[in-house]
Tab-separated table of C-alpha atoms and ligand atoms in Angstrom:
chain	number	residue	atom	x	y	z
A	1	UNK	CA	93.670	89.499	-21.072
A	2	UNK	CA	89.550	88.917	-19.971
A	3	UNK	CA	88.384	85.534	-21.707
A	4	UNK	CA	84.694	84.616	-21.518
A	5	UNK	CA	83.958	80.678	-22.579
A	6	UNK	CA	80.521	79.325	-23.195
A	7	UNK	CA	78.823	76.342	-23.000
A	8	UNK	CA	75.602	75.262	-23.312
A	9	UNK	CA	74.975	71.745	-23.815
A	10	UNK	CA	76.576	68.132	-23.459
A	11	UNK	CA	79.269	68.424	-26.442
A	12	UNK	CA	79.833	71.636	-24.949
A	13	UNK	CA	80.923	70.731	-21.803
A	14	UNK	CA	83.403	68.482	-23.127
A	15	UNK	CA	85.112	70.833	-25.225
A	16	UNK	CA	85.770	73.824	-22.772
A	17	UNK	CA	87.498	71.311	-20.128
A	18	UNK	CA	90.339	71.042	-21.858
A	19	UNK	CA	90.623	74.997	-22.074
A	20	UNK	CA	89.863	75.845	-19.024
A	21	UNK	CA	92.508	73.685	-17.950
A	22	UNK	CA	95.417	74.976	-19.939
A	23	UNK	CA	94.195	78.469	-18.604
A	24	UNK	CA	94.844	77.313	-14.917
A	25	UNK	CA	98.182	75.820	-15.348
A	26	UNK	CA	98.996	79.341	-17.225
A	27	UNK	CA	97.482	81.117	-14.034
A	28	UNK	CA	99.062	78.753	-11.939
A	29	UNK	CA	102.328	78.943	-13.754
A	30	UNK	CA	102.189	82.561	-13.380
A	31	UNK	CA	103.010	83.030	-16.621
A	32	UNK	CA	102.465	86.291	-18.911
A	33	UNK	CA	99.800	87.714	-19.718
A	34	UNK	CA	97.772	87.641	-16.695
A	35	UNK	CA	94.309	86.081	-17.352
A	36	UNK	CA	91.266	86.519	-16.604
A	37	UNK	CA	89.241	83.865	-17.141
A	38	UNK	CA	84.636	83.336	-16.787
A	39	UNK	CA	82.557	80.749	-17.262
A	40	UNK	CA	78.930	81.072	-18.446
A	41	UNK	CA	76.686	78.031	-18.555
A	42	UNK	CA	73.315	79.386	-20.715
A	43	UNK	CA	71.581	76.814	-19.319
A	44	UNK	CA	70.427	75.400	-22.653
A	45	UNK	CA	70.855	71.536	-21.319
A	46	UNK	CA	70.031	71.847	-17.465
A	47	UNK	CA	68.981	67.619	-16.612
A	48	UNK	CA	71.815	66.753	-13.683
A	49	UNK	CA	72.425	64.024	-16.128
A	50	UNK	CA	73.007	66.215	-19.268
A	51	UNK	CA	74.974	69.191	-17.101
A	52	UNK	CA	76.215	68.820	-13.659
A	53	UNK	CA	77.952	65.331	-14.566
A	54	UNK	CA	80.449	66.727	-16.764
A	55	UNK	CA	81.127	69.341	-15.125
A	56	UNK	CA	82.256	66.731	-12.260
A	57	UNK	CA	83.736	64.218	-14.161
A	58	UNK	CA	85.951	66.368	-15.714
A	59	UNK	CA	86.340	69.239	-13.159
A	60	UNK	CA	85.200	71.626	-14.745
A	61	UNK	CA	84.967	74.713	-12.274
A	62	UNK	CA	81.430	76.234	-11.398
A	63	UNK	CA	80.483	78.732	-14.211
A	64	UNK	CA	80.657	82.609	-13.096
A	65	UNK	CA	77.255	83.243	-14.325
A	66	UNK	CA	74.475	80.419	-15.435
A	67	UNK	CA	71.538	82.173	-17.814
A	68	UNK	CA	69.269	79.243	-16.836
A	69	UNK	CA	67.628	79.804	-20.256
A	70	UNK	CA	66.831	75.958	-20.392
A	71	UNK	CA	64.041	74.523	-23.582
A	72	UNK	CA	62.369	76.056	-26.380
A	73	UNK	CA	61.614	76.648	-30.138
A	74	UNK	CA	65.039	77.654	-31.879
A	75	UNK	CA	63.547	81.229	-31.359
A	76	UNK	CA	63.029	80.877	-28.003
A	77	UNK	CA	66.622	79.478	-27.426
A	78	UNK	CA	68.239	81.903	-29.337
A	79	UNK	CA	66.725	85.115	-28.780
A	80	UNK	CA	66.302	84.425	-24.337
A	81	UNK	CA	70.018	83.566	-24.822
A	82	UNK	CA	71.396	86.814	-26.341
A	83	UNK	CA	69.393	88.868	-24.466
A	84	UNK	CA	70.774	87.314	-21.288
A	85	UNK	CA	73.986	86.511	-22.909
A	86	UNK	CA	74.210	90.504	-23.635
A	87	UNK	CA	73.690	91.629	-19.931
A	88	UNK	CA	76.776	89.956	-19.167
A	89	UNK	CA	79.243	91.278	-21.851
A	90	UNK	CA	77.887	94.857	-20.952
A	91	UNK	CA	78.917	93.724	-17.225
A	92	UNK	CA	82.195	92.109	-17.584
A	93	UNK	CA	83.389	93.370	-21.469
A	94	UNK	CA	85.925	90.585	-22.050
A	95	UNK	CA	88.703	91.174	-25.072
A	96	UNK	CA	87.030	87.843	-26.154
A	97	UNK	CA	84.619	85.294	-25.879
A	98	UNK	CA	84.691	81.236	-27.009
A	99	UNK	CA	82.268	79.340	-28.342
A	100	UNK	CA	82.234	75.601	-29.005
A	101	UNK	CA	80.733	73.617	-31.194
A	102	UNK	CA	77.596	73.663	-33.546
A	103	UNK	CA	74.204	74.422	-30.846
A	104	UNK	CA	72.005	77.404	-30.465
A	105	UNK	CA	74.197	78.927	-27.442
A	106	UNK	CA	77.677	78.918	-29.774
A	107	UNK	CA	75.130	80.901	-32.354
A	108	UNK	CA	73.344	83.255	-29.813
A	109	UNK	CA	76.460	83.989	-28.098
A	110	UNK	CA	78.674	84.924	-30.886
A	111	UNK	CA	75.916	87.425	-32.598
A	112	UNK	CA	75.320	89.005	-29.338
A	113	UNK	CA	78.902	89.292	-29.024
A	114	UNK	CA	80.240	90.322	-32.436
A	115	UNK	CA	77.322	93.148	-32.103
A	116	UNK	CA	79.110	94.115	-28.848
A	117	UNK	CA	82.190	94.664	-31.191
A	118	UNK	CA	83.825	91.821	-29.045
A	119	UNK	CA	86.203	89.103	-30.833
A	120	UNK	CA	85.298	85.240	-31.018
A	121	UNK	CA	87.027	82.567	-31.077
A	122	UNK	CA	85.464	79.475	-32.226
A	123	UNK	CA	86.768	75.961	-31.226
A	124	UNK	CA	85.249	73.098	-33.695
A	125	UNK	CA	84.885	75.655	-36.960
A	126	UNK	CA	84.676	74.668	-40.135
A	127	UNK	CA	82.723	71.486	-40.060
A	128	UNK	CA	79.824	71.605	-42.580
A	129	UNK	CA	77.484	68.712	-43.437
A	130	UNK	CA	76.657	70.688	-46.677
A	131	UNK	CA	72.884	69.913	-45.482
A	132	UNK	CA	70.788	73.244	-44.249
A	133	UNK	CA	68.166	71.222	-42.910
A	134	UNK	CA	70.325	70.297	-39.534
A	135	UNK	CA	70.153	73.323	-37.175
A	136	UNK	CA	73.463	72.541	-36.470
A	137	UNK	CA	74.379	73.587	-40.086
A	138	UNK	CA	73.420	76.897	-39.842
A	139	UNK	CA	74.538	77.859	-36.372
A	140	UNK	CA	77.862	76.539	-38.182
A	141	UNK	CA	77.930	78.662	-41.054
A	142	UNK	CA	76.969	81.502	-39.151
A	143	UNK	CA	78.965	81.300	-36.328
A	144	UNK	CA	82.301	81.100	-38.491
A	145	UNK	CA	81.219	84.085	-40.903
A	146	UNK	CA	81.684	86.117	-37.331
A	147	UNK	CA	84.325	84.760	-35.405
A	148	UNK	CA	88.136	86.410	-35.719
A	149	UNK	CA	89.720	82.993	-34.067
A	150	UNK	CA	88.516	79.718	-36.134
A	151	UNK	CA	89.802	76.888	-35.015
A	152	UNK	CA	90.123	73.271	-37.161
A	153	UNK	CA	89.910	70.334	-35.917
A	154	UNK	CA	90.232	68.473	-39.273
A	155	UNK	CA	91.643	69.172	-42.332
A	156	UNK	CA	88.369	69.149	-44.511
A	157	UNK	CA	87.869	72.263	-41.914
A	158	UNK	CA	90.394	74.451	-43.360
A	159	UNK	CA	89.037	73.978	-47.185
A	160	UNK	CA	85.601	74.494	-45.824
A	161	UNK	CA	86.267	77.784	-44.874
A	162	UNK	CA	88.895	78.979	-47.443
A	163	UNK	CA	85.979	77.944	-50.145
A	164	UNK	CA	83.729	79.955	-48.010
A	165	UNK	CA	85.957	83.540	-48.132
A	166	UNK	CA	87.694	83.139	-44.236
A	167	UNK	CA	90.935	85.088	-44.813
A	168	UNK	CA	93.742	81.958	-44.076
A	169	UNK	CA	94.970	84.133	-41.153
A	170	UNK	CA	91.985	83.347	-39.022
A	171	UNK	CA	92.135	80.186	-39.562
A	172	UNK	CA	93.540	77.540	-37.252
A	173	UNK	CA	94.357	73.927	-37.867
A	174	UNK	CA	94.439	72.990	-33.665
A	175	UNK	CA	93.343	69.188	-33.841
A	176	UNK	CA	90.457	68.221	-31.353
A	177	UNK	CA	89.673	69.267	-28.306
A	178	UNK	CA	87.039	66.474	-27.849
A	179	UNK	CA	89.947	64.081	-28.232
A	180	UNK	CA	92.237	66.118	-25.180
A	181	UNK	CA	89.204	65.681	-22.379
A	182	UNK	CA	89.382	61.671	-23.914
A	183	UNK	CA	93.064	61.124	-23.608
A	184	UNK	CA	93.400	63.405	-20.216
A	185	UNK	CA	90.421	61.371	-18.672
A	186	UNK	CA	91.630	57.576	-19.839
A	187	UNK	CA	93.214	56.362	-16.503
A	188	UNK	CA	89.407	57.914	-14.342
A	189	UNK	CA	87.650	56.130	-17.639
A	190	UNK	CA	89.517	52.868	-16.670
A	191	UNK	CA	87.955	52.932	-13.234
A	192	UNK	CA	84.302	52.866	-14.408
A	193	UNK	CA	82.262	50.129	-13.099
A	194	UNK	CA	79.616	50.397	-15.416
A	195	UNK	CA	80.443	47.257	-17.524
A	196	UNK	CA	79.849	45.268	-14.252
A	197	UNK	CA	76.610	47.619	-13.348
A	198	UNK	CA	75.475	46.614	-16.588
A	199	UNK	CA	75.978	42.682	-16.099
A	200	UNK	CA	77.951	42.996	-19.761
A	201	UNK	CA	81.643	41.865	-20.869
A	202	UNK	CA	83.387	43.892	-23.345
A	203	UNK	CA	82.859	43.300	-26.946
A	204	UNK	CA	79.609	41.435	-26.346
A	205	UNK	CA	77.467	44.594	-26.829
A	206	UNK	CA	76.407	47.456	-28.797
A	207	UNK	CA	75.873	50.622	-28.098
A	208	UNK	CA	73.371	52.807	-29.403
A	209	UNK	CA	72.429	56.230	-29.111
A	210	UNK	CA	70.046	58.586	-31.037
A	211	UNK	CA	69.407	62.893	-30.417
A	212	UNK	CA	69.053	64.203	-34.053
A	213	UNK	CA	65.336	65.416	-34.735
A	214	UNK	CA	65.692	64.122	-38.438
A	215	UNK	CA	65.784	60.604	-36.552
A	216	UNK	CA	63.546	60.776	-33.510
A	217	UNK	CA	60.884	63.878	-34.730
A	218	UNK	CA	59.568	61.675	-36.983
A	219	UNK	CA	57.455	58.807	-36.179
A	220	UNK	CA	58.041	56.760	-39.584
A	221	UNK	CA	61.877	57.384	-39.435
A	222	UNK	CA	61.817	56.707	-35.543
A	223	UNK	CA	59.934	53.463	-35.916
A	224	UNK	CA	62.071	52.505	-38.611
A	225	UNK	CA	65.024	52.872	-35.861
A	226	UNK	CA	63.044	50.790	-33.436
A	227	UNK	CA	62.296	47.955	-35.667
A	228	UNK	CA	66.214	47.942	-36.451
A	229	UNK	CA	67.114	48.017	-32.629
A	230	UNK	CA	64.705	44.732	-32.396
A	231	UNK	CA	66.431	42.882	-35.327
A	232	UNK	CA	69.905	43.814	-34.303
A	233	UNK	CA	69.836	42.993	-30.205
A	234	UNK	CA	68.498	39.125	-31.282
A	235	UNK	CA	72.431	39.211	-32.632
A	236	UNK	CA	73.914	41.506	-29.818
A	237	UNK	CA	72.713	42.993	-26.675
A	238	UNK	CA	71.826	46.593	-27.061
A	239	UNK	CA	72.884	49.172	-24.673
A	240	UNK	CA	71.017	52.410	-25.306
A	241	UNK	CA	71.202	55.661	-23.232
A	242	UNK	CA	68.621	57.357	-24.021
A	243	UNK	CA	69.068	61.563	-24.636
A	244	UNK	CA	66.023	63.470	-23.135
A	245	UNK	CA	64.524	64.281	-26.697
A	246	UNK	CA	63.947	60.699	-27.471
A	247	UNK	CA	62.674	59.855	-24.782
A	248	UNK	CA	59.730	62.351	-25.162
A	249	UNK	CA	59.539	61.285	-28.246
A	250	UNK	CA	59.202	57.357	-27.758
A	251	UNK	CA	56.551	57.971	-24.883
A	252	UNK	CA	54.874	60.546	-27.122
A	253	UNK	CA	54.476	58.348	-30.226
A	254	UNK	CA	53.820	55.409	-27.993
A	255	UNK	CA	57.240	53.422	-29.227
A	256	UNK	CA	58.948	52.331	-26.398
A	257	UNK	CA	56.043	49.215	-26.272
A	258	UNK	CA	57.042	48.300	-29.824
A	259	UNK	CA	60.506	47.674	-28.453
A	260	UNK	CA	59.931	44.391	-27.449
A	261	UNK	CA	63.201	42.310	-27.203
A	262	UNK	CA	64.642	41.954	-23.369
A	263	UNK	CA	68.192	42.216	-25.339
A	264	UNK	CA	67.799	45.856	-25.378
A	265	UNK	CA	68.091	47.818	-22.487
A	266	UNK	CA	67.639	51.331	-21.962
A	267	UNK	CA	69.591	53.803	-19.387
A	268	UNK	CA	69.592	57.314	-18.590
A	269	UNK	CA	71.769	59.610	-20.599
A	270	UNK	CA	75.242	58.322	-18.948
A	271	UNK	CA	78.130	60.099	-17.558
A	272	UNK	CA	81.024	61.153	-19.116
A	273	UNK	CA	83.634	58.318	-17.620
A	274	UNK	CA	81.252	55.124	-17.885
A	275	UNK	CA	79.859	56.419	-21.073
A	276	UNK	CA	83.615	56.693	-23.031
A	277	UNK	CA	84.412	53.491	-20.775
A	278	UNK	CA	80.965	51.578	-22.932
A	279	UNK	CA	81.931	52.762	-26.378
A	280	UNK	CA	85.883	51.615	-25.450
A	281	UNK	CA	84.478	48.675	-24.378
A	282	UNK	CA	82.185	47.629	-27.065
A	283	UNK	CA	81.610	45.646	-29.987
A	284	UNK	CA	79.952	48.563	-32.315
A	285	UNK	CA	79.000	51.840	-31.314
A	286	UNK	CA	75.339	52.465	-33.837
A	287	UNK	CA	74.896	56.531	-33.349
A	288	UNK	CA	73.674	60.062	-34.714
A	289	UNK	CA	75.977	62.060	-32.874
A	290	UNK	CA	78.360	64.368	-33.605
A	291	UNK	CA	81.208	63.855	-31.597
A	292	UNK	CA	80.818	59.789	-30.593
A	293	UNK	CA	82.326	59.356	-34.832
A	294	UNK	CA	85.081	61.362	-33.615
A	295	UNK	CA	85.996	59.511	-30.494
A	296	UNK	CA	85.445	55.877	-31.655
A	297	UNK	CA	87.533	56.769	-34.767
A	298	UNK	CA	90.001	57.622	-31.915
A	299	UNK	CA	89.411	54.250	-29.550
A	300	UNK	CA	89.361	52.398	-33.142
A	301	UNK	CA	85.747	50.925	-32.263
A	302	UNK	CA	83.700	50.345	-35.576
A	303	UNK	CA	81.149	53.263	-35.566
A	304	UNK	CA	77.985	53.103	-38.009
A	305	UNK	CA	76.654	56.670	-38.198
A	306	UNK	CA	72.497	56.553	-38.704
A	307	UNK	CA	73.006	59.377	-41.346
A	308	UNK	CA	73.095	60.900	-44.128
A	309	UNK	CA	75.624	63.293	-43.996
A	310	UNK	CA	78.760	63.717	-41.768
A	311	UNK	CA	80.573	67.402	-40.900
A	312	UNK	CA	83.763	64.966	-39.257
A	313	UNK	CA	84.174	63.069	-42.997
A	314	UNK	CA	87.762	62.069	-41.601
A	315	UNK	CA	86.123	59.814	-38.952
A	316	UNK	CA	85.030	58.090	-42.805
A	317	UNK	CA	87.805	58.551	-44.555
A	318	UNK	CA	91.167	57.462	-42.190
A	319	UNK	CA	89.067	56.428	-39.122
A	320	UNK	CA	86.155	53.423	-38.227
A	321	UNK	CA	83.137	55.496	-39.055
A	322	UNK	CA	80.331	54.069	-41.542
A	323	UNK	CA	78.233	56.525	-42.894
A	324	UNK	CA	74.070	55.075	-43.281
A	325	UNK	CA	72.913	57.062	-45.722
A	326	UNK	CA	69.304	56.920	-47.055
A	327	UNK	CA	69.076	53.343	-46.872
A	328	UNK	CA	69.008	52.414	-43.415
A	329	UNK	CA	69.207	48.404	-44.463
A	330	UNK	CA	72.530	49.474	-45.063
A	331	UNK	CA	73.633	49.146	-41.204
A	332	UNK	CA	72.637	44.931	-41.693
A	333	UNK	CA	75.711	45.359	-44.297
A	334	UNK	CA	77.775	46.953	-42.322
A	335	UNK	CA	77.455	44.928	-39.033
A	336	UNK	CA	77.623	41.428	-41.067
A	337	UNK	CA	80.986	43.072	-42.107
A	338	UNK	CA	82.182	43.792	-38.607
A	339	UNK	CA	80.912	39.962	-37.902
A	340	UNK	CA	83.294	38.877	-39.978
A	341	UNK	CA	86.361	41.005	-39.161
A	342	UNK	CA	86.310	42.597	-42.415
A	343	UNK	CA	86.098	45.930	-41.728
A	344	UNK	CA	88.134	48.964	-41.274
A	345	UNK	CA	90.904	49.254	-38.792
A	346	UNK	CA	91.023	53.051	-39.008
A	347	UNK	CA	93.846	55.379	-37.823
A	348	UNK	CA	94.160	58.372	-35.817
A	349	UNK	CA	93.484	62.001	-37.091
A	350	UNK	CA	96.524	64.531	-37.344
A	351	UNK	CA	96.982	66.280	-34.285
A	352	UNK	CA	94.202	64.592	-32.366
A	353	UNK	CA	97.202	64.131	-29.534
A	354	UNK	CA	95.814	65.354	-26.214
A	355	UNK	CA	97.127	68.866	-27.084
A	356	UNK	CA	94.963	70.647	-28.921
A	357	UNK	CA	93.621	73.246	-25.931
A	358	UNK	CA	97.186	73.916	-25.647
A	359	UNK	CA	97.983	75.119	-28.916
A	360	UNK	CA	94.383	77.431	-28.393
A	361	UNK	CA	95.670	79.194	-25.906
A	362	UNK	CA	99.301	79.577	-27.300
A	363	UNK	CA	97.709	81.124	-30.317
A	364	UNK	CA	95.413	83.263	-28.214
A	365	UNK	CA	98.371	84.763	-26.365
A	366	UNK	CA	100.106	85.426	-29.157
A	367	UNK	CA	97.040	87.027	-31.098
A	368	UNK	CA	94.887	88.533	-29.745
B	401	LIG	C1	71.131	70.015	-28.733
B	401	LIG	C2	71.819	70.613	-29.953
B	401	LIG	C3	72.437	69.515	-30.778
B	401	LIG	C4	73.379	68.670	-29.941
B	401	LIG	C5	72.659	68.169	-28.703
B	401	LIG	C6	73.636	67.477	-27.809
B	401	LIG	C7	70.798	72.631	-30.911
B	401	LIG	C8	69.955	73.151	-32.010
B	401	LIG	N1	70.835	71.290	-30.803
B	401	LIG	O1	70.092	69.177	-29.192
B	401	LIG	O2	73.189	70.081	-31.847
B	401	LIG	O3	73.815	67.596	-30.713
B	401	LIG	O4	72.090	69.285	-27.989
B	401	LIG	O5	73.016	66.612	-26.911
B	401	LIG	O6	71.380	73.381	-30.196
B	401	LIG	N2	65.809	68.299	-22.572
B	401	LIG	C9	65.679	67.842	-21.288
B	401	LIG	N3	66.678	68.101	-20.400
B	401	LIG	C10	67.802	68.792	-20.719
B	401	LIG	C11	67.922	69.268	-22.035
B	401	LIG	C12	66.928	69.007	-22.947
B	401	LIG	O7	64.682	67.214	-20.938
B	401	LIG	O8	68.680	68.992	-19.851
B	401	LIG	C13	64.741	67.980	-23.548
B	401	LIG	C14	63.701	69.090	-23.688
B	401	LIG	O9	62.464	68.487	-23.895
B	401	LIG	C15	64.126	69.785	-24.957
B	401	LIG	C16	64.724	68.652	-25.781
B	401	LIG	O10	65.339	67.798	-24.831
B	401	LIG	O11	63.048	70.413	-25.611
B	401	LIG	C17	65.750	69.124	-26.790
B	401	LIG	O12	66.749	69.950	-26.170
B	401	LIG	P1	67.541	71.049	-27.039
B	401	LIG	O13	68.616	71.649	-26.242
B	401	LIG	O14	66.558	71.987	-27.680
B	401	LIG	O15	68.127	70.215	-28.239
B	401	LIG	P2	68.891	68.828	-28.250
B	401	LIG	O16	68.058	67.847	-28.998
B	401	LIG	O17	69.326	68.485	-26.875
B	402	LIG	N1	77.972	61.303	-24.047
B	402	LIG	C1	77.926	60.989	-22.694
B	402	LIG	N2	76.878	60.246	-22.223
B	402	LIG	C2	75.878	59.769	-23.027
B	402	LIG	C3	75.943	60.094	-24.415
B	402	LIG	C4	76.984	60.869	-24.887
B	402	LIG	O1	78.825	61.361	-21.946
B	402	LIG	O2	74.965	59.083	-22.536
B	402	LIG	C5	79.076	62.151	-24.547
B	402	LIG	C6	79.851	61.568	-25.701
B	402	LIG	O3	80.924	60.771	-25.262
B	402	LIG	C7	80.339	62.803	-26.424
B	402	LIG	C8	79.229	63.807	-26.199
B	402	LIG	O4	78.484	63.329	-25.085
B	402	LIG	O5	81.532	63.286	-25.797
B	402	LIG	C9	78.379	63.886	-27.428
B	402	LIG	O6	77.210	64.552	-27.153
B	402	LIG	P1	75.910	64.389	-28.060
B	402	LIG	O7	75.934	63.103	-28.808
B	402	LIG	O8	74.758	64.677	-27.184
B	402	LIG	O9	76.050	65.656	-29.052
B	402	LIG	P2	76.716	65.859	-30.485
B	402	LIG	O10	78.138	65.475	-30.409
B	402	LIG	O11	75.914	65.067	-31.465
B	402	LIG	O12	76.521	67.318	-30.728
């Protein structure tokens, strides 16, 4: 049996570890089938900070083939990508390849694929924000109306696609893979220094972090953000690492003057280990991303979500997320709630347990 993972960016990285490690202790184990397993990196996020690091922190081995496709217009991305991507499925012709996740390389690989005739599997499917605008969105839809293996990591996953025409025997309730690096990584996480790097005790922070191009691509909306991160670090210090895009983007629309309180403090886009070991540690995580609702619904730290819309509504609905919405003068309601110890305890999703890769590969084997 050949298998042929992708990744591509940050999330990514995350996501395969826990696969790749299940299909070592099968190798190891010697266990039937025999399988092959490669690794291709597209190169999408290529910053030491935003690549190598995971890969380390989570030994992740060196991919078998990196396409070094790197920025660009969604175009760009996506078309350099399958036209790289196919050169190496013409070369090795795996029985499968499996994407992760929601960014242009799960998209680019799985149509150059699925044109291939090859099967995908998709890890993460089924998610939908029900809002096209988010590029995300669409290399969701897309990517699960072509993949033979979906699988769930929440429940709202398996209606999703049902409502959508997925037959129910592609479709996969596995739990979170996300949540298996988390739990496998806890007792490295413990050893992170980066509280006392910081100068910062637990609970007497927050931490912020901001990618999504409806927030930082916009200079109203981003300024908005910035006069919020001024009001709210007079309350609490602010830790913010700060993702490559908004960074351009503050320089670019001259915003990182207008943050002007010494209680905020910005850092590069952190490692895996001290980043988890932050958001464990921390008062209130304040976010746009996609996967930091799912794993401070599983540390049971009070996330508020700078969005509209959430794909992971179960972080909402049984976990500590807050959703923004339009209104961002809802997050003063929110944290005055956490100030007072009135909000949401949250509980953990079904079958985020640490095993989730696991059941993958069980279902592969059996499958495919
Ligand atoms: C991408 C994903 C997004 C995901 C995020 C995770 C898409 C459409 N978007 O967004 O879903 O949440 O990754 O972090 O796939 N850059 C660097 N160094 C890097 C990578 C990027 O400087 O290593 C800069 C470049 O200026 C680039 C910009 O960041 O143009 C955006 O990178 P890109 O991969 O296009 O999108 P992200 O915003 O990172
Ligand atoms: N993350 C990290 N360092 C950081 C910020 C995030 O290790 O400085 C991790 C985070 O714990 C999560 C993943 O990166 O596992 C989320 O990536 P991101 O927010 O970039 O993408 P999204 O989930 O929104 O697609």
């Amino acid at each position: 049996m050949k298998l042929l993972s992708v990744v591509g960016a940050r999330p990514n990285f995350i996501k395969i570890a826990p696969f790749i490690k299940a299909v070592n202790k099968h190798q190891s184990d010697n266990l039937t089938p025999n399988i092959e397993h490669l690794l291709v990196h597209t190169g999408q996020h290529y910053d030491s900070k935003m690549s190598d690091v995971f890969f380390q922190h989570l030994g992740i081995p060196e991919p078998d083939y990196n396409l070094d496709i790197g920025s660009g217009s969604h175009a760009y991305q996506t078309g350099q990508t399958m036209i790289e991507f196919e050169k190496v499925l013409l070369k090795e012709n795996p029985d499968l390849v499996i994407v992760v996740g929601d960014v242009n390389s799960t998209i680019a690989c799985s149509l150059t694929a699925v044109k291939l005739g090859i099967k995908i599997a998709h890890i993460e499917a089924g998610l939908r924000s029900f809002d096209r605008s988010m590029p995300e969105e669409i290399n969701r839809v897309l990517t699960d109306a072509i993949s033979d293996f979906l699988f769930v990591t929440e429940k709202s996953g398996m209606d999703n696609l049902i409502r959508e025409g997925v037959s129910s025997e592609k479709i996969f309730f596995v739990g979170n893979l996300m949540i298996d690096s988390l739990i496998s990584s806890l007792p490295l996480i413990d050893e992170s220094k980066i509280l006392s790097n910081l100068k910062i005790n637990p609970k007497e922070y927050i931490v912020l972090t901001l990618h999504r191009p409806s927030n930082v691509d916009d200079y109203e909306k981003l300024k908005q953000i910035v006069d919020l991160i001024n009001v709210i670090s007079e309350k609490k210090k602010v830790i913010f690492p700060i993702h490559p895009r908004t960074s351009k983007n503050l320089e670019q629309f001259n915003l990182y003057n207008e943050l002007n309180n010494s209680n905020a403090h910005f850092v590069e886009p952190l490692g895996y280990l001290d980043f988890i070991k932050l958001v464990k540690e921390s008062f209130i995580v304040l976010t746009d991303s996609g996967g930091i609702q799912e794993e401070t619904t599983f540390l049971g730290v009070p996330c508020i979500t700078l969005r509209n819309t959430t794909e992971r509504p179960v972080t909402v609905e049984i976990g500590t997320n807050y959703l923004v919405g339009e209104d961002i003068s809802k997050v003063y309601d929110y944290i005055k709630l956490i100030f007072e110890g009135k909000n949401k305890i949250g509980s953990i999703p079904e079958l985020w347990d640490g095993n989730s890769a696991n059941r993958v590969l069980n279902i592969l084997i059996n499958n495919l």
